[in-house]
Amino acid sequence: MLIYLQLSSPCPCLFSPMSGHLNLQPPERPLRIVARLLLPHSDVLSSLETIAASLLTCETKNHPSEEKRKRELQEVNLTFKGGLSKKRQMEVTDAIMMVRQAGVPARLTAVAFQYLRGSLGDPQNLKCVTHNLHKMLCTWDVSSEGKYGQTDFCYTTNDLTPQVCFKTKERRVEIPVPESSITVIIKSSGTASATKEFVIHQKDISFIPITPHILSLMPDFPNSALNLKWSDNGSVFPYGLDALWQIQILRKEAMEIVTQVTYYSKLTHEDVILSWSWRSDMPLECTSHYVKIRCYINATQFVGPKDWSDWSPAEVIPGKDTEPGGSGVFPLDPVVAVGSDLTFCCVHEEDQRITNMTYGSKSYTMTQLSSRSHAIRVLNANVSNSSGTNVVCRLENGLEGSVVFVGYAPDSPQNLSCETSNFLIIKCTWKPGRPSGLYGDRRTKYSLFERTSGKNVSCEVNEANKDHVCDFPVLPDQKNYDFILGVSNPIGQAKSSLLVNITQRVHPKTPEKLTVTGNNSTSIQLRWFINGSFAEIRLLCQIEVSSSHSERKLHNVSVPGRKSSTYTAQLNELHPDTKYQLRVRCSAADHFWRWSDWSRGVEQTTSEAPPARGPDIWRERSPSGESLIVFWKPLSLSESNGKIVSHEVSCYLLDTLLEHKVVFEPSNSTEIKLGKSDCVIKVVARNHAGSSPPSRITSVGLPSDNVTTDQAVAMGNGINISWDSYPNMTCGYIVKWCHSSGSEPCSVDWQKFPSNTTNVVIKSVRSGLKFTVTFESFLHIFLYCCSMKYFLAALFKPGVRYNFSLYGCKSMGYQLLKNITGYMKELPPKTAPNFIVEETSSDSILVKWEDIPIEECRGFLKGYLLSFAKGEKDALKPRLSNSGNPELKVNNITDLTKKSMKILDLQGKTSYQLELQAYTAGGIKETFYPEIPNPENSKALQFQRNICEGNKTLKTLEMNPCTPNSVEVVEAQSTSPKIEDTEMMSPAAETTVPEDGSESEMENHVVVSYCPPIIEEEISNPPTDEPGGSSQVVYIDIQSMYQPQIKPEEEPEIDLVTTAGYKPQMQLSISALKIEGHSPVEEELDKTAGYRPQANTNAWNMGTPDSPGSVESNNENASFGSPCSINSRQFLLPSKDDEDSPKPINTGWSFTHFFQNKPND
Amino acid sequence: RREFAAWCQAPGTEEGESQASGRVSGAPGWNAPAQQGIVLAGPGGCCGRSLVAVTAAQSMAAAESPSAALRRRDLCSRGIRLAGKMRADVVDLLDAYVEQQGLDASASVAAVEGVPLAAVERWDEQTGTQRLLENLAAYRAFRALLAQMLEEQREQLGEADAGLGRALAAVLLQVSAFAYHLEELLRLESRGIPGEEGDGPPPPPRLSLFEQKLRGLGVLRELAQWAVRSVRDLRQLAKPSPATGTAPGLAESP
């Protein structure tokens, strides 16, 4: 018995019981299984124990080096005799296991056993294998004697077919594969000839496909990919068999298996070339890669055992580490996606040593691939900077490197939009999305492909722009464009598509060269140019018309498009003499897409036209009745149609022109010497373009009777005037009044009302008033210096009496119906009535007083309060009205006609204090604090006011620059307070601070700015220059206690320090000092004076500093009552027996400054 | 003084007997077997396409007028300023370059091909003309290399990092200006200006990006060195020579 052990080449095959071959699978397969398959034949084996022993011996004896051992093991042939018991079988199995565990190398992949059995010379052990299902290869064994002889070989498949015989010297024949079985007779010749008959069934035939052959293996170094091609040999097999292909990738010199994949195909009875690609995680340059393939054909009809083919010989892609001189870092300059895992290797010369390998700035652990190649693995790569990330391999004497670019595949373009501005170029824009992080040659590239035409343009885009733009030419006779925007970079690609009808995507360029080609008073012709070829569409153009006094208006014009042409339009219904700003923009008319930008604007002023109507007129007879004054109101801007240059006033008696006058601007009235006669007055307004229609009014004043005078007080913002209906007033009513502002003559104003009116409110705020702000600082001043109410020009001021006249209009003329006096707001009287004491007896006095002038009443006078009390100066303090002084008596005199009062039951030789107050519905003055000056008087807000029949149609607020931090006080010369008293006690005088007369002097102060409190005093009214301007205060004292006791020299002793702080009023000491000349202390005083918005003391006339007030105030706190509304007297009643008692006198001290200092220092 | 005549002698001139040592090409009839004097660097030699013939150089140089001396001194001092500024800019550019390219500032880089080394042995023995010619050769090489760097920069970065591109362009401009300045000086010495090579050297093999980066580093480093050397060379040239009084530094060294 012969046992044959063969260590075959490293081509693993599965165990085949018929062939007796055994393939050990790759090392990871347990050998135990293989050994078990082997065992059915073990009873004919002699001693596998010895095999194992020999293997071990071979291992231990002959392995000076692993390489050598591998070689030797492949060549070992061992022969043994004998059998194997069951026990031995197990032992052999274990032994082989031990052999493998002892490190029999991977190349030892096959152990094959063959055995021969039988008598000498007999052919035996017939085995048949088919590779193609048509033919099979049968082999048998013979004894040594029969080895070299000829063999007669016959076979027959069944009884019907004749036996086929032939002679052979070999012990293998190729015969057809039987459908079921085949009978084989083998007759060996020679000395001991023997004949043996075998019956082979299909199930005994093995099917092992032909070993595949690799046609090509191509490396793709940049992509680290392998491309494999092989033929399926399908032509030899029936159609439709399933084929499995097992492909193994191995790496490194040691041929470590990297991966094994199974590829499926169907055989088509033709030779088909199959291909397969594989991408390596390691660059192919780094080390050698091997590929081998085997196949398994699933021939289901074939009942015999089927097996995988042998592995094809390995094909190799040699690494750079096998090239002499090959070196570098690989992959070279790759572009990869963010997040990739990357392997880099450094290939170097055999004798060089690597110091380290870095990716960017970080050093990585290296793994050795071969003696000349080392690798690092970088996980989850981050986006690299513009110049890439360096992978550097530092060698002992040199440097190798590669630059890797890590970025993103392009996003799909967003918001792709295409439009044309000129029908020559289509401009497509889109948003690129996330930046790729790749630049230069690796940047993302765009191309615009149009499907209909097949035209493709590549786009030069500026990466820095947020919106990307690409131009595509407009193609002749093509309206619809089916665009595909392709985007690609080395990492990936994307696309976006858009179908547009270009006539619906017109975005014209900005109109140019907008010019006015003609105009008159109500129309303007415009011309402009648009670059672009719009012959196929209509354009819709919009003309924006704006002027300073009208709202912006848009006019649409639709014009047929032309090729790079000018377009015209005419604007009508414009207003004469108006400066218009014009600009134009255009779009497509039929399919609006987008407006162009607005063109540059042009300005054009329409020419003037005659005024639209005649002015509003009124007339009044002069007081003498000899002449007629004609008033007119300015026309509004919309009516004047140009600059009014003059008014023409004519006076007709019937058709006879009595007088004709031309009155040039800015006059708003004229006087016509008419004598006592009457006429019809016609007034026309004239501008450069012509005259308005005439306005007519008759001079006839119809006689009136029972003209009453009513009183009216404002409700809300105007003065309410009502009257009973006068049915015969056929053409309405006129309310006329007069504005007086200071020294200017009263200016007449009027309003007309229809006949059915019986109740009107003459508003204080002029509704049509317009302000034109000329300084940019308006807002600043507005916010900081002023408050809104100051901008509403109040026609009527509080505390001022206005006289209104109501006229009725009849066809014959105007009739005065009634007069109305009114106040916008009633205020307490400005002054107290001047009173004197007469007829002093031992127990009574007669007090007489005078009327308060109308302008000082500041309201409708309601009555007087006459108070008196026993005692000295303090008797009337703190107030008469609520004093605890039980002696105090108050008489309320409401009969305004009464001008005197006798007070009885007085005690003789007793001193009394007497006080007379006037009051209105506005009360008695209560406060000492300065009132906010009327802003109309402010220089910061000077109004060019339309007073009565102002001839200016445009009211302009002239903004003088506010001078913050300063208050300028200017005192008018005309209206100084007229106060006759010695001592003025305000009912609210508890504050004990001197009153500066702000209330009384309100009209006289011009406050430039209401900003913080540093005071510059401007003396506009030196006291010495104004002899008549000051009021005289007559001090009357029964006891003639009027010798001056305070000398001016003494006054500077006042403690200046105490004067700091809030002081609404002035210090007298300042004025006193000023009298003496300009002391250096003066300025200091000014600074310490605190808040002094009001008068400078020099403004007050101080001709008599030695006023008795000084005396009187000796024991008082320096306190000035209101100079206005209270007069008080101190007097001593003479005893009845005192013959020499002085007569009351009406003359006394006259002092012009009624601020008195505390003189008790 | 033979040095001056050694350049590209025109036949028939007085100095026709003395033989130029520079390789003369592209000028038929101008024969110059190597014998002594200056050897011009690079192919093309002194008499390339744009050869400038020099006549009577010797006598002119020997009898340099005071105004010429002044002019030379002026040119030298302006050149020194140019080189100083260039040095400063190149140092800045080097920092920016290393930073932007992610390189290790300490990386050692092989010498750049085509650029004469700034560091030479026996520097002090060089003649003025030698100095000028070496400088000119170097800056012409730098001009080409910087132009190439600029082109590579544009290819690789596109619009990104435009600042570095601008700095590179600025240095390139300075290098060009300095090369022109050197030519002026050579002209003043009545020297022919070596012609620029016609088509230039064959384009170098395509380098990997990392090699490009390293070469750029090498170019800038060497340029920085050269700027220093040029300052020294020009100072040397500007020194009044006791021998001639007007043509300092031009005497041929032994």
mmCIF file of N, CA and C in Angstrom, chain A residues 332-333 360 385-392 394 399-403 405 439-442 461-464, chain B residues 99-104 107-109 153-161 206-211 213-214:
data_model
loop_
_atom_site.group_PDB
_atom_site.id
_atom_site.type_symbol
_atom_site.label_atom_id
_atom_site.label_comp_id
_atom_site.label_asym_id
_atom_site.label_seq_id
_atom_site.Cartn_x
_atom_site.Cartn_y
_atom_site.Cartn_z
ATOM 1 N N LEU A 332 -0.415 61.425 -4.353
ATOM 2 C CA LEU A 332 0.201 62.703 -4.662
ATOM 3 C C LEU A 332 -0.883 63.731 -4.960
ATOM 4 N N ASP A 333 -0.901 64.760 -4.153
ATOM 5 C CA ASP A 333 -1.765 65.924 -4.353
ATOM 6 C C ASP A 333 -3.234 65.549 -4.632
ATOM 7 N N GLY A 360 -0.723 68.045 8.066
ATOM 8 C CA GLY A 360 -0.846 69.395 8.607
ATOM 9 C C GLY A 360 0.249 69.583 9.634
ATOM 10 N N ASN A 385 -6.999 74.501 4.040
ATOM 11 C CA ASN A 385 -6.983 75.906 3.637
ATOM 12 C C ASN A 385 -6.694 76.007 2.138
ATOM 13 N N SER A 386 -6.645 77.203 1.645
ATOM 14 C CA SER A 386 -6.606 77.380 0.196
ATOM 15 C C SER A 386 -5.394 76.728 -0.439
ATOM 16 N N SER A 387 -4.293 76.673 0.264
ATOM 17 C CA SER A 387 -3.105 76.085 -0.352
ATOM 18 C C SER A 387 -2.964 74.605 0.000
ATOM 19 N N GLY A 388 -3.986 74.020 0.543
ATOM 20 C CA GLY A 388 -3.964 72.589 0.805
ATOM 21 C C GLY A 388 -3.286 72.246 2.123
ATOM 22 N N THR A 389 -3.444 70.981 2.500
ATOM 23 C CA THR A 389 -2.810 70.502 3.734
ATOM 24 C C THR A 389 -1.584 69.681 3.334
ATOM 25 N N ASN A 390 -0.478 70.021 3.945
ATOM 26 C CA ASN A 390 0.748 69.312 3.590
ATOM 27 C C ASN A 390 0.844 68.001 4.368
ATOM 28 N N VAL A 391 1.199 66.946 3.648
ATOM 29 C CA VAL A 391 1.539 65.678 4.297
ATOM 30 C C VAL A 391 3.042 65.526 4.094
ATOM 31 N N VAL A 392 3.766 65.564 5.194
ATOM 32 C CA VAL A 392 5.220 65.633 5.075
ATOM 33 C C VAL A 392 5.843 64.401 5.707
ATOM 34 N N ARG A 394 9.366 63.167 6.927
ATOM 35 C CA ARG A 394 10.725 63.627 7.218
ATOM 36 C C ARG A 394 11.640 62.432 7.305
ATOM 37 N N LEU A 399 13.290 65.290 2.706
ATOM 38 C CA LEU A 399 11.903 65.656 2.963
ATOM 39 C C LEU A 399 11.094 65.205 1.754
ATOM 40 N N GLU A 400 10.020 64.488 2.021
ATOM 41 C CA GLU A 400 9.095 64.167 0.939
ATOM 42 C C GLU A 400 7.736 64.697 1.347
ATOM 43 N N GLY A 401 6.937 65.014 0.367
ATOM 44 C CA GLY A 401 5.639 65.551 0.762
ATOM 45 C C GLY A 401 4.601 65.462 -0.335
ATOM 46 N N SER A 402 3.402 65.668 0.090
ATOM 47 C CA SER A 402 2.265 65.713 -0.818
ATOM 48 C C SER A 402 1.311 66.762 -0.262
ATOM 49 N N VAL A 403 0.489 67.308 -1.105
ATOM 50 C CA VAL A 403 -0.466 68.327 -0.652
ATOM 51 C C VAL A 403 -1.865 67.800 -0.909
ATOM 52 N N PHE A 405 -5.946 68.338 -0.734
ATOM 53 C CA PHE A 405 -6.989 69.373 -0.710
ATOM 54 C C PHE A 405 -8.289 68.717 -0.264
ATOM 55 N N TYR A 439 -9.912 75.862 -4.601
ATOM 56 C CA TYR A 439 -9.580 77.081 -5.341
ATOM 57 C C TYR A 439 -8.740 76.737 -6.555
ATOM 58 N N GLY A 440 -8.516 77.778 -7.332
ATOM 59 C CA GLY A 440 -7.620 77.639 -8.482
ATOM 60 C C GLY A 440 -8.147 76.584 -9.436
ATOM 61 N N ASP A 441 -7.258 75.713 -9.864
ATOM 62 C CA ASP A 441 -7.655 74.696 -10.830
ATOM 63 C C ASP A 441 -8.687 73.733 -10.272
ATOM 64 N N ARG A 442 -8.749 73.646 -8.963
ATOM 65 C CA ARG A 442 -9.687 72.694 -8.347
ATOM 66 C C ARG A 442 -11.038 73.325 -8.045
ATOM 67 N N VAL A 461 -17.182 82.520 -13.316
ATOM 68 C CA VAL A 461 -17.853 83.146 -12.172
ATOM 69 C C VAL A 461 -16.809 83.626 -11.180
ATOM 70 N N ASN A 462 -17.186 84.665 -10.520
ATOM 71 C CA ASN A 462 -16.330 85.200 -9.467
ATOM 72 C C ASN A 462 -16.782 84.592 -8.151
ATOM 73 N N GLU A 463 -15.914 83.766 -7.593
ATOM 74 C CA GLU A 463 -16.280 83.045 -6.375
ATOM 75 C C GLU A 463 -16.630 83.991 -5.247
ATOM 76 N N ALA A 464 -16.024 85.170 -5.300
ATOM 77 C CA ALA A 464 -16.233 86.084 -4.175
ATOM 78 C C ALA A 464 -17.657 86.621 -4.149
ATOM 79 N N GLU B 99 3.674 80.801 6.169
ATOM 80 C CA GLU B 99 2.400 80.695 6.876
ATOM 81 C C GLU B 99 1.296 80.194 5.941
ATOM 82 N N GLN B 100 1.240 80.814 4.803
ATOM 83 C CA GLN B 100 0.123 80.500 3.907
ATOM 84 C C GLN B 100 0.271 79.112 3.310
ATOM 85 N N GLN B 101 1.486 78.705 3.056
ATOM 86 C CA GLN B 101 1.678 77.395 2.440
ATOM 87 C C GLN B 101 1.751 76.281 3.473
ATOM 88 N N GLY B 102 1.649 76.617 4.720
ATOM 89 C CA GLY B 102 1.662 75.596 5.768
ATOM 90 C C GLY B 102 2.997 74.909 5.909
ATOM 91 N N LEU B 103 4.031 75.653 5.643
ATOM 92 C CA LEU B 103 5.356 75.033 5.682
ATOM 93 C C LEU B 103 6.019 75.243 7.037
ATOM 94 N N ASP B 104 7.051 74.470 7.246
ATOM 95 C CA ASP B 104 7.853 74.603 8.455
ATOM 96 C C ASP B 104 8.967 75.589 8.125
ATOM 97 N N ALA B 107 12.340 74.265 7.698
ATOM 98 C CA ALA B 107 12.602 73.182 6.743
ATOM 99 C C ALA B 107 13.818 73.526 5.893
ATOM 100 N N SER B 108 14.670 72.527 5.725
ATOM 101 C CA SER B 108 15.823 72.778 4.859
ATOM 102 C C SER B 108 15.411 72.440 3.437
ATOM 103 N N VAL B 109 15.839 73.290 2.558
ATOM 104 C CA VAL B 109 15.417 73.167 1.166
ATOM 105 C C VAL B 109 16.658 73.109 0.300
ATOM 106 N N GLN B 153 0.943 80.232 -8.364
ATOM 107 C CA GLN B 153 0.060 80.735 -7.309
ATOM 108 C C GLN B 153 -1.334 80.975 -7.879
ATOM 109 N N ARG B 154 -1.377 81.565 -9.047
ATOM 110 C CA ARG B 154 -2.653 81.868 -9.675
ATOM 111 C C ARG B 154 -3.407 80.572 -10.015
ATOM 112 N N GLU B 155 -2.643 79.606 -10.515
ATOM 113 C CA GLU B 155 -3.267 78.328 -10.861
ATOM 114 C C GLU B 155 -3.835 77.633 -9.636
ATOM 115 N N GLN B 156 -3.063 77.643 -8.586
ATOM 116 C CA GLN B 156 -3.455 76.850 -7.424
ATOM 117 C C GLN B 156 -4.491 77.545 -6.563
ATOM 118 N N LEU B 157 -4.382 78.845 -6.475
ATOM 119 C CA LEU B 157 -5.239 79.543 -5.515
ATOM 120 C C LEU B 157 -6.347 80.337 -6.172
ATOM 121 N N GLY B 158 -6.211 80.610 -7.454
ATOM 122 C CA GLY B 158 -7.238 81.427 -8.089
ATOM 123 C C GLY B 158 -7.336 82.773 -7.408
ATOM 124 N N GLU B 159 -8.554 83.090 -6.976
ATOM 125 C CA GLU B 159 -8.763 84.406 -6.360
ATOM 126 C C GLU B 159 -8.500 84.385 -4.861
ATOM 127 N N ALA B 160 -8.299 83.182 -4.319
ATOM 128 C CA ALA B 160 -8.052 83.121 -2.875
ATOM 129 C C ALA B 160 -6.646 83.630 -2.583
ATOM 130 N N ASP B 161 -6.475 84.147 -1.411
ATOM 131 C CA ASP B 161 -5.175 84.637 -0.958
ATOM 132 C C ASP B 161 -4.531 85.590 -1.953
ATOM 133 N N ARG B 206 7.451 68.990 -14.490
ATOM 134 C CA ARG B 206 6.319 69.372 -13.653
ATOM 135 C C ARG B 206 6.570 68.874 -12.234
ATOM 136 N N LEU B 207 6.552 69.808 -11.320
ATOM 137 C CA LEU B 207 6.812 69.443 -9.932
ATOM 138 C C LEU B 207 5.496 69.143 -9.241
ATOM 139 N N SER B 208 5.613 68.327 -8.233
ATOM 140 C CA SER B 208 4.429 68.124 -7.402
ATOM 141 C C SER B 208 4.179 69.411 -6.630
ATOM 142 N N LEU B 209 2.969 69.524 -6.095
ATOM 143 C CA LEU B 209 2.636 70.769 -5.398
ATOM 144 C C LEU B 209 3.556 70.996 -4.215
ATOM 145 N N PHE B 210 3.883 69.919 -3.542
ATOM 146 C CA PHE B 210 4.749 70.079 -2.383
ATOM 147 C C PHE B 210 6.136 70.535 -2.826
ATOM 148 N N GLU B 211 6.587 69.999 -3.929
ATOM 149 C CA GLU B 211 7.889 70.438 -4.456
ATOM 150 C C GLU B 211 7.830 71.898 -4.891
ATOM 151 N N LYS B 213 5.980 74.150 -3.547
ATOM 152 C CA LYS B 213 6.015 74.948 -2.322
ATOM 153 C C LYS B 213 7.445 75.083 -1.809
ATOM 154 N N LEU B 214 8.139 73.950 -1.805
ATOM 155 C CA LEU B 214 9.507 73.978 -1.297
ATOM 156 C C LEU B 214 10.402 74.835 -2.184
#
